[in-house]
Amino acid sequence: MHYLTRRFSFSASHRLHSTAMDSAANTCAYGLCENIHGHNYRLEVTVKGTVDPKTGFFCNVMDLAAIVKRLVADPCEHQYLNDLPMFQGCVTTMENIAGRIWRTIEGELTAKGMTLVEVLVGETDENWVRLRGDE
Ligand code: NI
């Protein structure tokens, strides 16, 4: 089985605030991240498949790039993530952002013969989350 990863980036703002917690609990959990602030987000999408001997690949990386760009990277660019329909009803942590991105792109990737295996979302060079479908 081969795995193909495409990297994307977008710059966006967000704030961490949970309506399920009171003000003190929010401050305790999120600290300064309760304030609106920005990140240069890193997004990596990994798909897997079996190589077609005719083409030598299992999917066209340009299809992967176009789908994720249209559904995620472009709509998120220079936006306040908390206001986007994609992230309604969740706290915009890296974990939840990865989950919503997964939900947003999986259908179109599957339709093009790609099996989604990992969505990586990074806020900084130090912090990133990997969401995997098999766990
Ligand atoms: Ni943040």
Tab-separated table of N, CA and C and ligand atoms in Angstrom, residues 12-16 32-39 41 92-94 123-124, ligand 1:
chain	number	residue	atom	x	y	z
A	12	ALA	N	-5.071	32.261	9.206
A	12	ALA	CA	-6.429	32.518	9.683
A	12	ALA	C	-6.387	32.867	11.162
A	13	SER	N	-7.499	33.453	11.630
A	13	SER	CA	-7.619	33.780	13.048
A	13	SER	C	-8.645	32.852	13.692
A	14	HIS	N	-8.594	32.789	15.010
A	14	HIS	CA	-9.595	32.022	15.768
A	14	HIS	C	-9.488	32.428	17.230
A	15	ARG	N	-10.404	31.929	18.016
A	15	ARG	CA	-10.272	32.019	19.466
A	15	ARG	C	-10.817	30.733	20.052
A	16	LEU	N	-10.255	30.333	21.180
A	16	LEU	CA	-10.724	29.128	21.854
A	16	LEU	C	-11.666	29.547	22.978
A	32	LEU	N	-4.528	32.812	27.205
A	32	LEU	CA	-4.501	33.879	26.192
A	32	LEU	C	-5.173	33.449	24.890
A	33	CYS	N	-5.311	32.155	24.676
A	33	CYS	CA	-5.932	31.670	23.429
A	33	CYS	C	-7.429	31.941	23.382
A	34	GLU	N	-7.983	32.472	24.484
A	34	GLU	CA	-9.382	32.920	24.433
A	34	GLU	C	-9.501	34.208	23.634
A	35	ASN	N	-8.410	34.950	23.542
A	35	ASN	CA	-8.410	36.174	22.721
A	35	ASN	C	-8.296	35.797	21.249
A	36	ILE	N	-8.883	36.636	20.398
A	36	ILE	CA	-8.735	36.394	18.960
A	36	ILE	C	-7.270	36.571	18.577
A	37	HIS	N	-6.736	35.576	17.882
A	37	HIS	CA	-5.338	35.618	17.450
A	37	HIS	C	-5.191	34.793	16.180
A	38	GLY	N	-4.036	34.838	15.568
A	38	GLY	CA	-3.870	34.178	14.273
A	38	GLY	C	-2.768	33.138	14.263
A	39	HIS	N	-2.855	32.276	13.245
A	39	HIS	CA	-1.821	31.278	13.000
A	39	HIS	C	-1.582	31.162	11.499
A	41	TYR	N	-1.478	28.325	9.558
A	41	TYR	CA	-1.814	26.912	9.724
A	41	TYR	C	-1.116	26.056	8.678
A	92	THR	N	-12.527	25.699	18.176
A	92	THR	CA	-11.581	25.563	17.060
A	92	THR	C	-10.173	25.174	17.521
A	93	THR	N	-10.115	24.074	18.272
A	93	THR	CA	-8.821	23.482	18.608
A	93	THR	C	-8.276	22.764	17.375
A	94	MET	N	-7.003	22.430	17.413
A	94	MET	CA	-6.429	21.664	16.299
A	94	MET	C	-7.167	20.332	16.131
A	123	GLU	N	-0.598	24.417	14.200
A	123	GLU	CA	-0.758	25.855	14.438
A	123	GLU	C	0.591	26.563	14.462
A	124	THR	N	1.605	25.843	14.912
A	124	THR	CA	2.949	26.403	15.010
A	124	THR	C	3.937	25.317	14.610
B	1	NI	NI	-4.618	29.512	18.471
